[in-house]
Tab-separated table of N, CA, C and O in Angstrom:
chain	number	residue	atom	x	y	z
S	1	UNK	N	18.116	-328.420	133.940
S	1	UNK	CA	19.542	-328.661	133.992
S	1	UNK	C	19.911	-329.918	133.228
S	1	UNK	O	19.277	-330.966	133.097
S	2	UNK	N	20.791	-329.646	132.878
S	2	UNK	CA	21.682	-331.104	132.178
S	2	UNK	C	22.691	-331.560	132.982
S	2	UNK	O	23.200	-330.649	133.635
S	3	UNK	N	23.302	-332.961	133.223
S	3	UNK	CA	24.220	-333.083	133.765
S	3	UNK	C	25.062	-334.353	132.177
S	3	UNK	O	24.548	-335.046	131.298
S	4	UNK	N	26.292	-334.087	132.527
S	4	UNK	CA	27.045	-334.352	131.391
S	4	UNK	C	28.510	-335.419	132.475
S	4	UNK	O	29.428	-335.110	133.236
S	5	UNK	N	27.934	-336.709	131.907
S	5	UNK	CA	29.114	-337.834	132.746
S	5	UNK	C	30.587	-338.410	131.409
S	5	UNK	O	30.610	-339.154	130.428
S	6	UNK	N	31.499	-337.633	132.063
S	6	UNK	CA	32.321	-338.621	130.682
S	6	UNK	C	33.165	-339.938	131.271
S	6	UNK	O	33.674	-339.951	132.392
S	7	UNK	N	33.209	-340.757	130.565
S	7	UNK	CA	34.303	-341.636	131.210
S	7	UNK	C	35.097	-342.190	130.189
S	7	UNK	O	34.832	-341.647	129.116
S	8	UNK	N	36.291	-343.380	130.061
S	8	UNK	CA	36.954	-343.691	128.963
S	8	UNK	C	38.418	-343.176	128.740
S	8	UNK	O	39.077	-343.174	127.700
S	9	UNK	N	38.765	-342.720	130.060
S	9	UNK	CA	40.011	-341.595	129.628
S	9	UNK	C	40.958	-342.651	130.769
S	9	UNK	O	40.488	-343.410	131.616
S	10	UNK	N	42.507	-342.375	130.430
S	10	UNK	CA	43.171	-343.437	131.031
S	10	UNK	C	44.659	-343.274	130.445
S	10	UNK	O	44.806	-342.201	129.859
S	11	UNK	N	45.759	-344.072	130.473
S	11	UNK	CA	46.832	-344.012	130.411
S	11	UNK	C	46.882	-344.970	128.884
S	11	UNK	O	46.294	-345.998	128.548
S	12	UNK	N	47.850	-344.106	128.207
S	12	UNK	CA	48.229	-344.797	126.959
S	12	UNK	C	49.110	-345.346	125.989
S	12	UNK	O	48.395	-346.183	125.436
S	13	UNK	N	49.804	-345.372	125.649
S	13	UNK	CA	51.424	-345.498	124.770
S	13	UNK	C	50.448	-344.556	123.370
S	13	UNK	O	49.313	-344.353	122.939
S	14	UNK	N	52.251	-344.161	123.094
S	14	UNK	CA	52.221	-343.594	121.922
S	14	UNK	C	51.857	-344.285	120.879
S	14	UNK	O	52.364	-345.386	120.666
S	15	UNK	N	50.602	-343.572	119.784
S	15	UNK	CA	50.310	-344.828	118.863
S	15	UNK	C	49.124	-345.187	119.400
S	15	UNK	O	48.196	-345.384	118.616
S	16	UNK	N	48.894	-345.353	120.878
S	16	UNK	CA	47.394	-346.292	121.109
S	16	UNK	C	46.027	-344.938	120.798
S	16	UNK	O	46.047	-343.819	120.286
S	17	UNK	N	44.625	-346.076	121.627
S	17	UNK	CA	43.811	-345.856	120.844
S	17	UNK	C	43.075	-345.827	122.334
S	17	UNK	O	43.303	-346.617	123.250
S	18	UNK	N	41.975	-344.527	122.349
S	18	UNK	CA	41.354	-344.574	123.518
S	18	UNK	C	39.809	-343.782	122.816
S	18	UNK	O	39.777	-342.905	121.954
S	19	UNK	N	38.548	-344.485	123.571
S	19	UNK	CA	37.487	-344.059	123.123
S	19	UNK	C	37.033	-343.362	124.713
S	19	UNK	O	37.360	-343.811	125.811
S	20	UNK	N	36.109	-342.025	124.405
S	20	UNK	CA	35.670	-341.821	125.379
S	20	UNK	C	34.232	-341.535	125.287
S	20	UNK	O	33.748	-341.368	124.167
S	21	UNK	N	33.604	-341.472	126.176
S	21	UNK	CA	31.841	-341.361	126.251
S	21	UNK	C	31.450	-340.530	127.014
S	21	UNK	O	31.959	-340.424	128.130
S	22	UNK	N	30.633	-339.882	126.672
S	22	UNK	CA	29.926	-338.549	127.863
S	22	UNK	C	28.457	-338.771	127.225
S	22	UNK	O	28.077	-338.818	126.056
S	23	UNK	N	27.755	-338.894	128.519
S	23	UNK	CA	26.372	-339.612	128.250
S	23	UNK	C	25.291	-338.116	129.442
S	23	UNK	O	25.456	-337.643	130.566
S	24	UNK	N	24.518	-337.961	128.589
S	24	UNK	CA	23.539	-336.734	128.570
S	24	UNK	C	22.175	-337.147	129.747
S	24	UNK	O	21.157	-337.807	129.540
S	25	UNK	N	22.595	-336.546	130.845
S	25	UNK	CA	21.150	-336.631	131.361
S	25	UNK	C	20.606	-335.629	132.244
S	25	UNK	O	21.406	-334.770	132.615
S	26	UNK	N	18.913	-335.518	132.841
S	26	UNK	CA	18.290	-334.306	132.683
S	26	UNK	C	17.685	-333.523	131.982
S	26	UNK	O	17.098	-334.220	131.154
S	27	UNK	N	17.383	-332.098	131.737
S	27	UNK	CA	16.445	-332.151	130.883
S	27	UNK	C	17.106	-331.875	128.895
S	27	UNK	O	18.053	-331.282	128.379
S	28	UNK	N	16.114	-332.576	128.469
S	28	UNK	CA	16.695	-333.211	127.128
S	28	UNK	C	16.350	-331.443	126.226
S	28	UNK	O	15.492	-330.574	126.377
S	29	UNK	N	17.451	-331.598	125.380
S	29	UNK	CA	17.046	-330.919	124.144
S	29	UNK	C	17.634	-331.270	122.806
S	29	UNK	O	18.511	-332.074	122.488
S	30	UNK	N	16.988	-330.539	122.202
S	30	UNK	CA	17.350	-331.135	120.533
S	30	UNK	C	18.272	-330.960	119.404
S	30	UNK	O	18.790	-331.603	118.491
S	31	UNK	N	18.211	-329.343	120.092
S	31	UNK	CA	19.118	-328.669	119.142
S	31	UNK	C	20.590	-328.068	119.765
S	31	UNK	O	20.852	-328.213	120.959
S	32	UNK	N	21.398	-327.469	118.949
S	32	UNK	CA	22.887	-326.794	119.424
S	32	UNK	C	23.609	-328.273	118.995
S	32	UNK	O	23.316	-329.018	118.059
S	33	UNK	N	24.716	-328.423	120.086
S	33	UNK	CA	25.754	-329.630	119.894
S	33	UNK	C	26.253	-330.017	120.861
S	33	UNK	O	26.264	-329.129	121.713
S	34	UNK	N	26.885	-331.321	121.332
S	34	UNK	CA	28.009	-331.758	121.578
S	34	UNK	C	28.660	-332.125	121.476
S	34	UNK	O	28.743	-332.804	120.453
S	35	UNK	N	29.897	-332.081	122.470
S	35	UNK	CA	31.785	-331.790	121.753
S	35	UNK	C	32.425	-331.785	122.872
S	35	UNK	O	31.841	-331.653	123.947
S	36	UNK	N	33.954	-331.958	122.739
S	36	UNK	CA	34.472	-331.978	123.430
S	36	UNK	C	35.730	-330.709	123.348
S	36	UNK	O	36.258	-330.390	122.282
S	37	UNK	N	36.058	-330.110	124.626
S	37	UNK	CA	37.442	-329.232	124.599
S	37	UNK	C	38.740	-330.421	125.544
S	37	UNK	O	38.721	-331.638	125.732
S	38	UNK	N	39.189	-329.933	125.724
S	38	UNK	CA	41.122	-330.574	126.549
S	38	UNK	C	41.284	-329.073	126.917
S	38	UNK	O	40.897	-328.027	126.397
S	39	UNK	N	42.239	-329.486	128.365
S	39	UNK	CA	43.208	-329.116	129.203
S	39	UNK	C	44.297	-328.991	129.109
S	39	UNK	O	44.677	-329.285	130.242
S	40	UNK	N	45.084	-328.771	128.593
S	40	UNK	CA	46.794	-329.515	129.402
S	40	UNK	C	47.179	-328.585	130.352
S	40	UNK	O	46.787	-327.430	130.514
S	41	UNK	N	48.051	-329.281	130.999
S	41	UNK	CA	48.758	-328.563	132.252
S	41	UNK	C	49.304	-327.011	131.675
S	41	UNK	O	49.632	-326.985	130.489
S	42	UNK	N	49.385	-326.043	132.270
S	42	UNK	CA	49.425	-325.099	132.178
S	42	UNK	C	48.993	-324.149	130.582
S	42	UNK	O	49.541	-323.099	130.249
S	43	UNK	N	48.130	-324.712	129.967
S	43	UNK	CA	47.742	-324.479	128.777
S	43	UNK	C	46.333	-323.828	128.746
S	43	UNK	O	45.508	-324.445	129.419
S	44	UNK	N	45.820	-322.587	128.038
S	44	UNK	CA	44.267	-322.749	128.142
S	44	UNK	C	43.499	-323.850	127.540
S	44	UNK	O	44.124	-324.443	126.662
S	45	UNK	N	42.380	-324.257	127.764
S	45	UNK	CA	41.455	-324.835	127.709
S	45	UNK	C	41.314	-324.816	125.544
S	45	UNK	O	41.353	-323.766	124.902
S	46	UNK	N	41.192	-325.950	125.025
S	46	UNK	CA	40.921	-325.698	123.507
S	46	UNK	C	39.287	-326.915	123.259
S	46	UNK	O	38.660	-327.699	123.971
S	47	UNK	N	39.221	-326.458	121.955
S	47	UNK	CA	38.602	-326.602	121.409
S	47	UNK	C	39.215	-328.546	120.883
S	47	UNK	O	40.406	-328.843	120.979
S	48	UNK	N	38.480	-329.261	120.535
S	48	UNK	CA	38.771	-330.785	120.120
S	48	UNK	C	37.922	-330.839	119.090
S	48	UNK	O	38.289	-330.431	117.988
S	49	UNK	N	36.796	-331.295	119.265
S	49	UNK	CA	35.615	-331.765	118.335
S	49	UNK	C	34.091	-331.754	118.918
S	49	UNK	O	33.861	-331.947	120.112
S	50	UNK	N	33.464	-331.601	118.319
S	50	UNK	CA	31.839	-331.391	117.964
S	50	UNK	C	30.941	-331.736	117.540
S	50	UNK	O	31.098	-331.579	116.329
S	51	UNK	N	29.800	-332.230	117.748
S	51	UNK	CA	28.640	-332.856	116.570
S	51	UNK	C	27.489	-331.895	116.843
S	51	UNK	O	27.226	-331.369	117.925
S	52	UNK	N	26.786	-331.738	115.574
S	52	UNK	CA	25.695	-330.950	116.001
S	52	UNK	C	24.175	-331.943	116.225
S	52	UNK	O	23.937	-332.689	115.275
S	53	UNK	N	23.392	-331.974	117.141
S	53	UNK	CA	22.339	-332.817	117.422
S	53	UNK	C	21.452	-332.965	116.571
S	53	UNK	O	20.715	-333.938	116.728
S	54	UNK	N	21.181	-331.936	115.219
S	54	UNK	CA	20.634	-332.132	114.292
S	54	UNK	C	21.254	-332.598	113.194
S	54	UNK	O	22.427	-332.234	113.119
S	55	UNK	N	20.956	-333.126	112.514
S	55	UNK	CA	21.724	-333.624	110.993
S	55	UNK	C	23.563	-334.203	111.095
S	55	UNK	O	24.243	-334.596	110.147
S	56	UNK	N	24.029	-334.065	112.682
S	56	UNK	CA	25.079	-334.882	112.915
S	56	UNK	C	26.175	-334.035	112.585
S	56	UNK	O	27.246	-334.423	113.053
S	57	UNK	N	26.222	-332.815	111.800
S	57	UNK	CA	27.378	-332.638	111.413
S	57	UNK	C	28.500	-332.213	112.481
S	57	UNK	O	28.270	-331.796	113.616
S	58	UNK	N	29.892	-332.422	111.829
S	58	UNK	CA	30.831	-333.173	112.650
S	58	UNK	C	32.029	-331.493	112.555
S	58	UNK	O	32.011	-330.701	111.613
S	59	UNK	N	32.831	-331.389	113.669
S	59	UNK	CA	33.693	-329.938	113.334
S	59	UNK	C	34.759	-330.588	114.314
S	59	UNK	O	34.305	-331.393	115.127
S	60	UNK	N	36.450	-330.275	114.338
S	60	UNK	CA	37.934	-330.706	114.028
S	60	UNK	C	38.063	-329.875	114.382
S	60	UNK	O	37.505	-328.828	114.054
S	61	UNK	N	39.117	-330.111	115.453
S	61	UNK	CA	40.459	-328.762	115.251
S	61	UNK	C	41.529	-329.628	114.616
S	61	UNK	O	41.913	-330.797	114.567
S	62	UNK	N	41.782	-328.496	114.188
S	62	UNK	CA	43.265	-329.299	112.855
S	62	UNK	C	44.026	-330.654	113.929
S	62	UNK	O	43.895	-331.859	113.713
S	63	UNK	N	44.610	-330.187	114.787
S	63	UNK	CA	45.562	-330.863	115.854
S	63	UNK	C	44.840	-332.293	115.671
S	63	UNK	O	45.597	-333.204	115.334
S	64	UNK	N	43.649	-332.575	115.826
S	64	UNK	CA	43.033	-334.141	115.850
S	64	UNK	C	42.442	-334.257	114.490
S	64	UNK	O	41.660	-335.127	114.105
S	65	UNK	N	42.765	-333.589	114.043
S	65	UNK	CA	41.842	-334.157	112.807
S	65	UNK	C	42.293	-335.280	111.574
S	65	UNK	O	43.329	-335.047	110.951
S	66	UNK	N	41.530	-336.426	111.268
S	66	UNK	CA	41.968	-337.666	110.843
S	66	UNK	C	42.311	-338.827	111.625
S	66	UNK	O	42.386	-340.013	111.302
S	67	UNK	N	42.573	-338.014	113.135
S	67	UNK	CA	42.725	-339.035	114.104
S	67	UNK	C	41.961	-339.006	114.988
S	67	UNK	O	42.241	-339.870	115.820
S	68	UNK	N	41.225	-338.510	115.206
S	68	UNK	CA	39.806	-338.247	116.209
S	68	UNK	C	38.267	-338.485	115.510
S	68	UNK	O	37.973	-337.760	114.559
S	69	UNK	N	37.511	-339.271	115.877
S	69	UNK	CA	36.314	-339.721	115.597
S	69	UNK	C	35.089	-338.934	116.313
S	69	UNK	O	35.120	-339.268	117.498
S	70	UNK	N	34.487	-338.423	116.184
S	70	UNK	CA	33.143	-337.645	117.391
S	70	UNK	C	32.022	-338.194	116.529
S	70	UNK	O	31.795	-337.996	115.336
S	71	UNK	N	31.317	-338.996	117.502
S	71	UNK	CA	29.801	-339.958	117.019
S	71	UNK	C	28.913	-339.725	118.289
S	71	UNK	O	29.091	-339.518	119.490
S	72	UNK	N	27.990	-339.847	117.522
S	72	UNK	CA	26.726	-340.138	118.698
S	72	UNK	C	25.746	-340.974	118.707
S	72	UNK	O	25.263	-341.411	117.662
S	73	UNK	N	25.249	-341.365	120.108
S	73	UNK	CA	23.906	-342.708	119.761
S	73	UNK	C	22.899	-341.205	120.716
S	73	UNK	O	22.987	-340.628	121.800
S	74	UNK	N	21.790	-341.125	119.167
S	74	UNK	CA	20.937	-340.418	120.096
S	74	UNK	C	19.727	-340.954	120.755
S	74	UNK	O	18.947	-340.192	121.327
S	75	UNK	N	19.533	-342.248	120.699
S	75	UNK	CA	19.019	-342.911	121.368
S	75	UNK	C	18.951	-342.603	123.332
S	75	UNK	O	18.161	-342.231	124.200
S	76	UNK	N	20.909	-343.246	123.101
S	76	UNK	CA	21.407	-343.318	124.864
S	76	UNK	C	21.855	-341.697	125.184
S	76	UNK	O	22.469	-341.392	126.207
S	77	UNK	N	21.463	-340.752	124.187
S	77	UNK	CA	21.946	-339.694	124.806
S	77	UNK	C	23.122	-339.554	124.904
S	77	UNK	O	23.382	-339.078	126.009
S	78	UNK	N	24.366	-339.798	124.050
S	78	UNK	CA	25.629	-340.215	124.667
S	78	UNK	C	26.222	-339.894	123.373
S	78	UNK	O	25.680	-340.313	122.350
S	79	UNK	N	27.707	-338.909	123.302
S	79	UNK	CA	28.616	-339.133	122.457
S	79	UNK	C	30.202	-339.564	122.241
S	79	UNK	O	31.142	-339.162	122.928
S	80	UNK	N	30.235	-339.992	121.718
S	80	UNK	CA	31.993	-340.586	121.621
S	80	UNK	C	32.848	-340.042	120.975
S	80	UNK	O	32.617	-339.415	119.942
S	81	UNK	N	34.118	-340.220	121.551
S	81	UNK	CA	35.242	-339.499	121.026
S	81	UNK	C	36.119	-340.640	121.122
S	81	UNK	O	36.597	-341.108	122.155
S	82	UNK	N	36.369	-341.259	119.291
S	82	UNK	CA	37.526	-342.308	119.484
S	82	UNK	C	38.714	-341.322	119.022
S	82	UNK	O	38.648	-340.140	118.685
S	83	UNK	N	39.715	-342.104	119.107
S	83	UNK	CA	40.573	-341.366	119.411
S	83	UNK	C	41.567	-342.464	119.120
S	83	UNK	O	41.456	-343.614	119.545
S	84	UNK	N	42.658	-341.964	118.272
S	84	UNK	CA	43.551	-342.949	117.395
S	84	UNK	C	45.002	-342.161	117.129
S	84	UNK	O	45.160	-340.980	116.820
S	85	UNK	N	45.844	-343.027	117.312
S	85	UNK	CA	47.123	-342.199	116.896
S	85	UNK	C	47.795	-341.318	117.889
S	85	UNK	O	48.459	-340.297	117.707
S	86	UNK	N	47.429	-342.025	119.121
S	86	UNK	CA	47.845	-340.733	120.131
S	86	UNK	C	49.370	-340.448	120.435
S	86	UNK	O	50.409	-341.099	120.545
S	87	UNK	N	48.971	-339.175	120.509
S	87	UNK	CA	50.491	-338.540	120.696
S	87	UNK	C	50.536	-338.137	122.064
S	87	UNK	O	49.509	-338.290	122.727
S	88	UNK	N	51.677	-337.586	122.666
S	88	UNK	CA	52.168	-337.238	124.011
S	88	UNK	C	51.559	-335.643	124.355
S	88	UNK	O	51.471	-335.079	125.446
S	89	UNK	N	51.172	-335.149	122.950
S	89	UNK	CA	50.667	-333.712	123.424
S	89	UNK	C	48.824	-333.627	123.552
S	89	UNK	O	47.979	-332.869	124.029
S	90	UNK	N	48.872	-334.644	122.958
S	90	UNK	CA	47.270	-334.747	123.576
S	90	UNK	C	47.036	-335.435	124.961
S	90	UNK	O	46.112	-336.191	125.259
S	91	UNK	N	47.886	-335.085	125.601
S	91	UNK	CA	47.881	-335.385	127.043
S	91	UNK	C	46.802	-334.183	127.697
S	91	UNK	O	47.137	-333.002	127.605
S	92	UNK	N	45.486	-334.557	128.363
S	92	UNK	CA	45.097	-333.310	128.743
S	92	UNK	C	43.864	-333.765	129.231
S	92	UNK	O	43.376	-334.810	128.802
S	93	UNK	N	43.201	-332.944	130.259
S	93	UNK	CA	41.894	-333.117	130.874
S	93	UNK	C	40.913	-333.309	129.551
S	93	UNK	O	40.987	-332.291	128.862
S	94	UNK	N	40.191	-334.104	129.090
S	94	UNK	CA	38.977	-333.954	127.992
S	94	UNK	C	37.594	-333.811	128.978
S	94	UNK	O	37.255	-334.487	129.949
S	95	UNK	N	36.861	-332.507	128.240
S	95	UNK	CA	35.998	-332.134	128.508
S	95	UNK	C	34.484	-332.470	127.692
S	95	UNK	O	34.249	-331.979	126.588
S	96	UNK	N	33.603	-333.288	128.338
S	96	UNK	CA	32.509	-332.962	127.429
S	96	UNK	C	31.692	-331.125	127.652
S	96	UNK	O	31.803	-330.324	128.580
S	97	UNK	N	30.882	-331.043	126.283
S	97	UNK	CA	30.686	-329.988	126.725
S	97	UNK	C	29.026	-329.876	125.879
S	97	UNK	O	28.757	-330.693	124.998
S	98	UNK	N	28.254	-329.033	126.190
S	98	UNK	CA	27.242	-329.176	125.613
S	98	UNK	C	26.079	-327.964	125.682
S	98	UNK	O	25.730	-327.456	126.748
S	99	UNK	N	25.506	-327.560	124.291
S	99	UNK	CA	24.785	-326.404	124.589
S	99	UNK	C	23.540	-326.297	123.561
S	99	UNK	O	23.649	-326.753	122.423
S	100	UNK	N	22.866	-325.944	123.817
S	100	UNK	CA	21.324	-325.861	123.260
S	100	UNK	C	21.734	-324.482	122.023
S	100	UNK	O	21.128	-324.508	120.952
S	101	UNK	N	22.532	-323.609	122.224
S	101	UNK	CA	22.474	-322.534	121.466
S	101	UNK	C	23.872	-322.553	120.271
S	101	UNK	O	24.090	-321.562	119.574
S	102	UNK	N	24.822	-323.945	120.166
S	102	UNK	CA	25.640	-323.697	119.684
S	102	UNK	C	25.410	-323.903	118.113
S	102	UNK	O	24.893	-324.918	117.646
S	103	UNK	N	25.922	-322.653	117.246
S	103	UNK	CA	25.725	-323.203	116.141
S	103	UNK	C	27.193	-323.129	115.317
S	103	UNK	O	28.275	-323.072	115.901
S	104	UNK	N	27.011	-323.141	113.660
S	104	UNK	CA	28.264	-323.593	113.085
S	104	UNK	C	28.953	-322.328	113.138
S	104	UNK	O	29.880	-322.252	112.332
S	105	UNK	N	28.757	-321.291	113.879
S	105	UNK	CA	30.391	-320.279	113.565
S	105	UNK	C	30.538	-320.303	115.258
S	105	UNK	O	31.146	-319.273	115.548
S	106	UNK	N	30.257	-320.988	116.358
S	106	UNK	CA	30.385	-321.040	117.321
S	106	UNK	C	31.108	-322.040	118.274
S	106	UNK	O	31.667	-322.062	119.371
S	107	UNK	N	30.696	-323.061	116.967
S	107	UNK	CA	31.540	-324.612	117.710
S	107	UNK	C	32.655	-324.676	118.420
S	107	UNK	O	32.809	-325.348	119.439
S	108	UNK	N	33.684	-323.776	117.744
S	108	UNK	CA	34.652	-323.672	118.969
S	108	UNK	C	35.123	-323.291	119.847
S	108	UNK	O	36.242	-323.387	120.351
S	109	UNK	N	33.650	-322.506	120.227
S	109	UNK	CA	34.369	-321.335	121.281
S	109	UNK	C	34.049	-321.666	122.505
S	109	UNK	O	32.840	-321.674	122.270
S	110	UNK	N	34.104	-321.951	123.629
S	110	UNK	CA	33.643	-322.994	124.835
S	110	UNK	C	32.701	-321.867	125.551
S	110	UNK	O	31.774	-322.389	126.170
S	111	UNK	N	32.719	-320.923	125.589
S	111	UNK	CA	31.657	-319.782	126.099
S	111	UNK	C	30.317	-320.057	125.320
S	111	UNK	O	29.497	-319.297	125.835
S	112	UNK	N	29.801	-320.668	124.479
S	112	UNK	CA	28.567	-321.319	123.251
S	112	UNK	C	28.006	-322.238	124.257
S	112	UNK	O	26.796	-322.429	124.378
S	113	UNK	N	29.104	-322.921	125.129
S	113	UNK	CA	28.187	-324.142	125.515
S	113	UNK	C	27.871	-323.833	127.080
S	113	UNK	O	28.630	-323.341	127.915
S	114	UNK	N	26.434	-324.299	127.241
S	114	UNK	CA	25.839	-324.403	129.018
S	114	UNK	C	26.489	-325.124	129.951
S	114	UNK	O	26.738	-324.742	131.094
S	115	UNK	N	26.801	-326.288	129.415
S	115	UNK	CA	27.106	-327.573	130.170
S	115	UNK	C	28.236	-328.240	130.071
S	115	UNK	O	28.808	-328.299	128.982
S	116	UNK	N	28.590	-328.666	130.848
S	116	UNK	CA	30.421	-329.166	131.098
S	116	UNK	C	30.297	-330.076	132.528
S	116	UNK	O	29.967	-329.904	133.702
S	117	UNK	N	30.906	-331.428	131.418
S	117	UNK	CA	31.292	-332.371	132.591
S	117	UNK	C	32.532	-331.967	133.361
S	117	UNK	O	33.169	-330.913	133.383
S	118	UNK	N	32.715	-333.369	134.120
S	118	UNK	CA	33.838	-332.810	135.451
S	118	UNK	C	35.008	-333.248	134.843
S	118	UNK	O	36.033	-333.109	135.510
S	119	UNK	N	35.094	-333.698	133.834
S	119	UNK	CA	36.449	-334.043	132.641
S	119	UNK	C	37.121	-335.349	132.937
S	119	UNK	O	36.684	-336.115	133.796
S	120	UNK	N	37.849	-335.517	132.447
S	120	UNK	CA	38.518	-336.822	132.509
S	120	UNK	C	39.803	-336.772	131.503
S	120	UNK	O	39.915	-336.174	130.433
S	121	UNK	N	40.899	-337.744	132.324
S	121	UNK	CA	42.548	-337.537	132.469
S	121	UNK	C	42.648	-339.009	130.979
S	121	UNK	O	42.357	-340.204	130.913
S	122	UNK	N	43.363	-337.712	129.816
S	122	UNK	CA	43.830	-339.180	129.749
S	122	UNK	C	45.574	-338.522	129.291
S	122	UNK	O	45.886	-337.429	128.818
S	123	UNK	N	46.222	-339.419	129.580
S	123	UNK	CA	47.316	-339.474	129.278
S	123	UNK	C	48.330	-340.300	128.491
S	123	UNK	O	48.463	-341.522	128.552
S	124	UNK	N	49.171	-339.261	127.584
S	124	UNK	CA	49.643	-340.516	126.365
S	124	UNK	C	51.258	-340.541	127.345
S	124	UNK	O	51.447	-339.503	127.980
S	125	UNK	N	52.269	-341.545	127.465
S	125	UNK	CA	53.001	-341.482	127.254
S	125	UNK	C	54.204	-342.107	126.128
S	125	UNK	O	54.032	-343.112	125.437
S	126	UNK	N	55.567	-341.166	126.137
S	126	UNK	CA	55.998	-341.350	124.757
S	126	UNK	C	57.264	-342.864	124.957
S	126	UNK	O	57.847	-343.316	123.971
């Protein structure tokens, strides 16, 4: 099992800047990715951003893209989601998410991944 902790999520003004972290522990693997999906209130569940554990590469949904950062230290097991430019509609539960089998025509589909933290609130207001 993996267990997947995020924290970093919080209240914001429009414009600010919030980093978040979801740090990997249990049993380790190498390959697939992690990424994050969002919530919003009465909305399904989407897709955000992604890294793949090999060679790093990085996958956007349009909505954040240029303003969303997804890095990882694979050292601490742990990846980040900075996060810049926030707007009022990225108000939403952020999810880490994480899976041994995800590859590049899969990244965004949240059924790819095993593992899912318990999420975390952040909220922009305008």
């Amino acid at each position: 099992q993996v267990q997947l902790g995020e924290s970093g999520g919080g209240l914001v003004q429009t414009g600010g800047s919030l980093r978040l972290s979801c740090a990997a522990s249990g049993r380790s693997f190498t390959n697939g990715a992690m990424g994050w999906f969002r919530q919003a209130p009465g909305k399904e569940r989407e897709f955000v951003a992604t890294i793949h554990r090999n060679g790093g590469s990085t996958y956007y949904a349009d909505s954040v893209k240029g303003r969303f950062t997804i890095s990882r230290d694979k050292a601490k097991n742990t990846v980040y989601l900075q996060m810049t430019s926030l707007k009022p509609e990225d108000t939403a539960v952020y999810y880490c998410a994480a899976g041994s089998g995800v590859i590049t025509s899969t990244v965004r589909i949240g059924s790819a991944y095993n593992y899912w933290g318990q999420g975390t609130q952040v909220t922009v207001s305008s």
